[in-house]
Coordinates of C-alpha atoms in Angstrom, one line a residue:
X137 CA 38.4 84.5 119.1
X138 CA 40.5 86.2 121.9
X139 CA 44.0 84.4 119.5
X140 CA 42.2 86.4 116.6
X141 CA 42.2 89.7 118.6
X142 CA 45.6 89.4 119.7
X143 CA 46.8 88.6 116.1
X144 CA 44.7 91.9 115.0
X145 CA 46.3 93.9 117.8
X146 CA 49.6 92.5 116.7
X147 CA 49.1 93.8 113.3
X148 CA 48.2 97.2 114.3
X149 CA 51.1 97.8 116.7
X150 CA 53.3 97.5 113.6
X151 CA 51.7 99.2 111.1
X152 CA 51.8 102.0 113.5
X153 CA 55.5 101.2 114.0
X154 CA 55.6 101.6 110.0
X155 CA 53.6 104.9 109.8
X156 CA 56.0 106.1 112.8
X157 CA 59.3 105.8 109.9
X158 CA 57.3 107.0 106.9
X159 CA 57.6 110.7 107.5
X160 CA 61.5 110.9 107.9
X161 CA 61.7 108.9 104.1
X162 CA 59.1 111.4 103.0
X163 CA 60.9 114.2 104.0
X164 CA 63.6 113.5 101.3
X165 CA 63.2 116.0 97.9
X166 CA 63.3 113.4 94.6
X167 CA 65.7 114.6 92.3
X168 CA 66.1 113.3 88.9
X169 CA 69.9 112.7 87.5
X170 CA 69.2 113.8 83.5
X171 CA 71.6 111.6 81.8
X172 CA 74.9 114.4 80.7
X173 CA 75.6 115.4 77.0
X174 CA 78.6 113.8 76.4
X175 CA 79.2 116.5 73.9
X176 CA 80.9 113.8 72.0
X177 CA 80.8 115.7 68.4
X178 CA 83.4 118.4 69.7
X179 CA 86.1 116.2 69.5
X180 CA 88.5 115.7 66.8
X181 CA 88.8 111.2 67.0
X182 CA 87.1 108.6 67.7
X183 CA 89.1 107.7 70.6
X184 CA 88.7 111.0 72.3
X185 CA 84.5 110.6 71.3
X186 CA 84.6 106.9 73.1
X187 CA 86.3 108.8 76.2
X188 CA 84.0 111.4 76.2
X189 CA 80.9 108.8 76.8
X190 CA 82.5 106.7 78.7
X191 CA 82.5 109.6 81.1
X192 CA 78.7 111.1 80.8
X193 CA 77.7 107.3 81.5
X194 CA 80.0 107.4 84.5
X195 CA 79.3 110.5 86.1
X196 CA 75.6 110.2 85.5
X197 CA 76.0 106.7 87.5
X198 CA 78.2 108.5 90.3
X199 CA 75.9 111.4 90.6
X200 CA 72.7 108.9 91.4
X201 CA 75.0 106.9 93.9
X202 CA 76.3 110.5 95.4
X203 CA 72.9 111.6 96.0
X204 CA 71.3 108.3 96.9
X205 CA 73.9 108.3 99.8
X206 CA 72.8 111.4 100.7
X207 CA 70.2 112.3 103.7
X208 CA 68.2 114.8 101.6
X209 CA 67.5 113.6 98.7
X210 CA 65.7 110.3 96.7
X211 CA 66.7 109.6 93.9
X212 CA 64.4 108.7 90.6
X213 CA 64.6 105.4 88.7
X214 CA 67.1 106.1 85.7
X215 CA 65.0 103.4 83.9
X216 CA 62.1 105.7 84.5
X217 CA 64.0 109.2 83.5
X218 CA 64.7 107.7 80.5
X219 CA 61.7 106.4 79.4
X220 CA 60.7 110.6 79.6
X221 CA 63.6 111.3 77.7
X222 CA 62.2 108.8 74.5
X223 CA 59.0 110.3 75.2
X224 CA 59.4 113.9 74.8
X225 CA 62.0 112.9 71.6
X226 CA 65.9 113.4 73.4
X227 CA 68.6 111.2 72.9
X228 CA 70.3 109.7 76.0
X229 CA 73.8 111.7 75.8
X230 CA 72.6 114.4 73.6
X231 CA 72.1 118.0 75.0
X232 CA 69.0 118.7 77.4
X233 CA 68.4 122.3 77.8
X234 CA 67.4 123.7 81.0
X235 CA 63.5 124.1 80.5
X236 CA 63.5 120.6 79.1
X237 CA 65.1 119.3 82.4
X238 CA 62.8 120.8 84.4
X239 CA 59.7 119.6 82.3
X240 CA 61.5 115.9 82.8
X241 CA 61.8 116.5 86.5
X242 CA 58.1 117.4 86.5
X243 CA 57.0 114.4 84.9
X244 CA 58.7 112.6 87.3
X245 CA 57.4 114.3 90.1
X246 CA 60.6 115.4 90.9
X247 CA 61.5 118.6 92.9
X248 CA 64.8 118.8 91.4
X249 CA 66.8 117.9 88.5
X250 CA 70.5 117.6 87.7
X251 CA 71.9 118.6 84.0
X252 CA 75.1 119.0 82.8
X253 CA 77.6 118.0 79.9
X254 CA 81.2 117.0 79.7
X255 CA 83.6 120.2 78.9
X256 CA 87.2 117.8 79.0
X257 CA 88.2 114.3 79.3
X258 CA 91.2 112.5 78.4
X259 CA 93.6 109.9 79.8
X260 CA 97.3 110.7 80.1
X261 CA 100.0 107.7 81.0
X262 CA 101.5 108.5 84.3
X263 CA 105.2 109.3 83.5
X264 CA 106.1 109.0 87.2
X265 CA 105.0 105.2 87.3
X266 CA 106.3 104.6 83.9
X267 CA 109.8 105.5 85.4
X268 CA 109.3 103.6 88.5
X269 CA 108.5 100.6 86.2
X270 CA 111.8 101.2 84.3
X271 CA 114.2 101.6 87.8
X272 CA 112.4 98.1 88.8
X273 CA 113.2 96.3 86.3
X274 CA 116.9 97.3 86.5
X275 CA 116.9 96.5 89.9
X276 CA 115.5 92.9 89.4
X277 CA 118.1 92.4 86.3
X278 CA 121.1 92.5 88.4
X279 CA 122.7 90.7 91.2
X280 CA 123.7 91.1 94.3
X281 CA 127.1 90.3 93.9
X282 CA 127.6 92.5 90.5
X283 CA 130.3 94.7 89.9
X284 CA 127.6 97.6 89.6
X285 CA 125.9 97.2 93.3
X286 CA 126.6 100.7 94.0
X287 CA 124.7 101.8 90.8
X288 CA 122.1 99.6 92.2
X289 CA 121.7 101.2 95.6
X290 CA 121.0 104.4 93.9
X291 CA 118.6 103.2 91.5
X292 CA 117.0 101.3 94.1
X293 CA 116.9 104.6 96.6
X294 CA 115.7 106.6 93.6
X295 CA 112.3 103.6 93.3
X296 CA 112.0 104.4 96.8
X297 CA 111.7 108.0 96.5
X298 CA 109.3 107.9 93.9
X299 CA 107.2 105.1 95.5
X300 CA 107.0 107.6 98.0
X301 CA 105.8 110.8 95.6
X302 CA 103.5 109.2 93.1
X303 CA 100.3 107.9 93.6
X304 CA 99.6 104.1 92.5
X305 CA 98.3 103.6 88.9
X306 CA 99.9 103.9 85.9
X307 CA 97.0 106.4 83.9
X308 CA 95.6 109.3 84.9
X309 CA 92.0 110.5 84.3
X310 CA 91.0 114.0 83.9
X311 CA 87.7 115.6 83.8
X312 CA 86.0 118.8 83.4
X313 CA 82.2 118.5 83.8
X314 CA 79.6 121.8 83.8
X315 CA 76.6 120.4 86.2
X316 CA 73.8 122.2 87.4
X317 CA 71.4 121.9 90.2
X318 CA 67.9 123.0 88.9
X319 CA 64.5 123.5 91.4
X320 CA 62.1 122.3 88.7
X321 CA 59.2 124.2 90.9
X322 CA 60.5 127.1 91.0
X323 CA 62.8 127.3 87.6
X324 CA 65.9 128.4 89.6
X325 CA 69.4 127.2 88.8
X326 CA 70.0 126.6 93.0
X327 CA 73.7 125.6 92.6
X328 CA 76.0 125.6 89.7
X329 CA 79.3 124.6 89.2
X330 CA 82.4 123.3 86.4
X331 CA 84.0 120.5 88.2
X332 CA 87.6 119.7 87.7
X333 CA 89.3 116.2 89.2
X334 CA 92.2 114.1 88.2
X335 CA 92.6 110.4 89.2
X336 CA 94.8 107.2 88.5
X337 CA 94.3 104.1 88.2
X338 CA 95.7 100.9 86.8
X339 CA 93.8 101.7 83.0
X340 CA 92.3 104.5 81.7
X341 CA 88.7 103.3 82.3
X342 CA 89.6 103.0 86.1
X343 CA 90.8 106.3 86.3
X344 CA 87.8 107.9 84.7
X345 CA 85.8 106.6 86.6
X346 CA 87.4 107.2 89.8
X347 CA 87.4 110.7 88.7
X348 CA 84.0 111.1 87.9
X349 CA 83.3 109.3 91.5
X350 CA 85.3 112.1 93.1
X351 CA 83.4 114.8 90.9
X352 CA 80.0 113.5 92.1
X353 CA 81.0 113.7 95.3
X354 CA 82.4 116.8 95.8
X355 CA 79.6 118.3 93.5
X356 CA 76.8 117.2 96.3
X357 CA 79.0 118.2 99.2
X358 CA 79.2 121.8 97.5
X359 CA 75.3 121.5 97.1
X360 CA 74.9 120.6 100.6
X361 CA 77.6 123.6 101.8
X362 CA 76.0 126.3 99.3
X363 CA 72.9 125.6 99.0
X364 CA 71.1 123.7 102.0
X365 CA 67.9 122.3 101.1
X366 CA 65.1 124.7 103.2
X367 CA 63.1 123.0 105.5
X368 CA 60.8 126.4 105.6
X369 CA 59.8 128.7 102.7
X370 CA 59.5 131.8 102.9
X371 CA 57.8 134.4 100.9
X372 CA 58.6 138.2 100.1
X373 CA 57.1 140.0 102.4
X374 CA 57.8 137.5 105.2
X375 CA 62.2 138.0 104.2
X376 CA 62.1 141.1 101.8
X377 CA 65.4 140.7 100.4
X378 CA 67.8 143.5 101.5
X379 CA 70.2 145.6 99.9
X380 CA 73.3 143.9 99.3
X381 CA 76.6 145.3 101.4
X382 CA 78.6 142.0 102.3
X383 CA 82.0 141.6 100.4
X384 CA 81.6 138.1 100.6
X385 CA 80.9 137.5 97.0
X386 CA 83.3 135.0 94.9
X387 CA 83.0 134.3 91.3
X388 CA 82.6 130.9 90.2
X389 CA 82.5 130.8 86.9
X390 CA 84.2 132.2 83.4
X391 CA 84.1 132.4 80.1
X392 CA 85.2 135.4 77.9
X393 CA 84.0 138.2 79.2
X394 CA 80.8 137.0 81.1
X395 CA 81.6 135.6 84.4
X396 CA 79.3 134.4 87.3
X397 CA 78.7 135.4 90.7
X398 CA 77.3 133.3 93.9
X399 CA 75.0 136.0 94.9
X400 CA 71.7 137.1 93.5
X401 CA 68.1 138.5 94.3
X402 CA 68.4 137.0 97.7
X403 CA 71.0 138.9 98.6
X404 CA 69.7 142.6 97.0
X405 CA 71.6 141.9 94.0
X406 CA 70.3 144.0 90.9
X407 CA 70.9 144.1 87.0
X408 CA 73.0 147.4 86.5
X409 CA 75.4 146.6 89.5
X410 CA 78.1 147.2 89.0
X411 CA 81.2 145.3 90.7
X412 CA 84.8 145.3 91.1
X413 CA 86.9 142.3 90.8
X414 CA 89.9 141.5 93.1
X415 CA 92.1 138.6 94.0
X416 CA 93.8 138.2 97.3
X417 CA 96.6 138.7 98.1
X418 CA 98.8 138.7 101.1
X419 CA 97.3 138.5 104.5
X420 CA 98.0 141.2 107.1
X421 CA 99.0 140.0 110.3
X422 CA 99.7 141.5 113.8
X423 CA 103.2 141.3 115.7
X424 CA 102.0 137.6 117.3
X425 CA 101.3 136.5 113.7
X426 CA 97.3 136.5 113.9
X427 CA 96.2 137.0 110.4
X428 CA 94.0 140.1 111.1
X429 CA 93.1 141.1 107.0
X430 CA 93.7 139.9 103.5
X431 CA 95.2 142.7 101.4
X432 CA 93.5 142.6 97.9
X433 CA 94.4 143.3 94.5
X434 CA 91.8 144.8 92.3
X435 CA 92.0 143.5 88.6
X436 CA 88.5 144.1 86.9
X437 CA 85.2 145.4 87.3
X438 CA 81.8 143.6 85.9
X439 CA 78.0 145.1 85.5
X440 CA 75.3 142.5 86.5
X441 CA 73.2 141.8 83.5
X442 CA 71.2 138.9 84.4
X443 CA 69.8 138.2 88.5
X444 CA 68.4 134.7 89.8
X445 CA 67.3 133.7 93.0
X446 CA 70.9 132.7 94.3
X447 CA 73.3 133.6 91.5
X448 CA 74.4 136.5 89.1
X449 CA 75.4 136.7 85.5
X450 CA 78.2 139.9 84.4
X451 CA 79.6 141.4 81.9
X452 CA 83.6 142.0 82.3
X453 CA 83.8 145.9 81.3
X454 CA 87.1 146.2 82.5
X455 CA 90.4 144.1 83.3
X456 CA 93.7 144.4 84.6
X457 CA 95.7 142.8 81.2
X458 CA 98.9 141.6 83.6
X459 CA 96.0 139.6 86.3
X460 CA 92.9 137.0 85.0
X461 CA 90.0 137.1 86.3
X462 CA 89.0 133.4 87.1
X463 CA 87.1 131.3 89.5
X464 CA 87.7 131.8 93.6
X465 CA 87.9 135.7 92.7
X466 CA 86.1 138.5 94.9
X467 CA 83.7 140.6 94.0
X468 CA 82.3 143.5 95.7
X469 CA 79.2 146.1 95.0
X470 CA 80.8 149.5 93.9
X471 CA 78.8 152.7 92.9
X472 CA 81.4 154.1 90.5

């Protein structure tokens, strides 16, 4: 009886070891990776529509192992996000509109959702490596003893050189990917972003995919930089949002004559603002060459036509036709 007390005791001490770690895995948000529209019928061959898939499949599968390796987030089976997909009638790799990822992401029980599609992809051979192929197999043609040894030096100085510059892999992969980071609670886009990245490797598939691994990456670690997951929310009349007066406003996205902003309600931001756009330019610096401003060039202005919870939409009204207005662009509130 006493052994049978002892086992019991046993048994409780670590279930209360067990219920001691379940909080910290609890605190992680689920976040549902919607598989991307590869966008596949844009392009003009089959080749470029194979490259195109071959890409959403990759970055969706880099963007569950980006955030699984993240702190803050869990992510949901993509056996089970699927299944929803069937369910509610969408292809895998066709487009998912925003209200539909955040039904999904529901379903799942899922506080957020990622959705995106592929703008670009293509695979370009790496000219550098092609020539350092050629010089190499020069170099292992000829003797040491052969009348040309001083055109082999130089070709041999010129592999060396370029060994040195280029990168190893004989492709290069290049991606443009739209993603966005949707609150599925609230129906806020949180973070949004076009994500640019070119790797090589020693095929084309290899360096898709190690672009789309760098994508993912960078993507999260701009969620986690932007847009820190809150451990305490707050409501309206505890933080009344205040009227907006910091110039540290970038644009981040553009197309035509709509561009994007990083700041919105939270930061006072209202539909009618209007903006001007600059670009910086040289910095300013003391006589001990401490940078003390950034001299600014204005090339636009923009009126705010749309406001969410942490970002803008504008209208370009204006433009300086000799300057483009493009991502990394300031923006600041003006009341002409």
């Amino acid at each position: 009886m006493y052994k049978l007390v002892k086992i019991f005791s046993l048994m409780a001490v670590v279930f209360a070891l067990f219920s001691i770690a379940i909080p910290s895995e609890a605190a992680k948000q689920n976040v549902a990776i919607i598989p991307l529209d590869n966008n596949s019928d844009t392009v003009q061959t089959s080749s470029e529509s194979i490259i195109y898939k071959l890409v959403a499949e990759n970055m969706g599968s880099q963007l569950v192992v980006a955030f699984h390796n993240s702190d803050d987030y869990a992510v949901v089976d993509r056996e089970k996000v699927n299944k929803t997909l069937t369910e509610i009638g969408i292809q895998a790799g066709g487009a998912v509109a925003q209200e539909q990822a955040e039904t999904i992401g529901k379903k799942l029980n899922a506080q957020y959702s990622v959705v995106g599609k592929i703008l670009s992809a293509k695979v370009v051979e790496n000219k550098d490596q092609a020539a350092l192929q050629a010089i190499k197999e020069i170099a292992e043609k000829k003797s040491a003893d052969d009348e040309g040894e001083s055109a082999e030096v130089k070709e041999n100085e010129a592999e060396v050189k370029i060994a040195k510059s280029t990168p190893a892999g004989n492709f290069e992969g290049k991606i443009t990917v739209e993603l966005k980071f949707l609150n599925n609670e609230t129906g806020e886009v949180v973070f949004f972003d076009e994500v640019n990245n070119t790797q090589v490797g020693t095929n084309g598939a290899n360096a898709l995919r190690a672009a789309c691994k760098a994508a993912a990456e960078d993507f999260i670690a701009q969620i986690a930089k932007k847009a820190p997951l809150q451990t305490e929310v707050k409501t309206e009349e505890q933080s009344p949002p205040s009227e907006n007066t910091s110039t540290d406003i970038s644009v981040i996205y553009v197309e035509g004559d709509v561009l994007y902003i990083d700041k919105g309600k939270d930061s006072g931001i209202k539909v009618g603002d209007m903006f001007v756009i600059s670009k910086k330019a040289v910095p300013i610096t003391d006589m001990d060459g401490k940078v003390i401003t950034v001299r600014t060039s204005e090339i636009g202005k923009a009126l705010v036509t749309e406001v969410n919870k942490s970002y803008s939409i504008c209208k370009i009204i204006e433009r300086n036709e000799s300057d483009s207005i493009k991502r990394g662009c300031t923006a600041k509130k003006t009341d002409d």
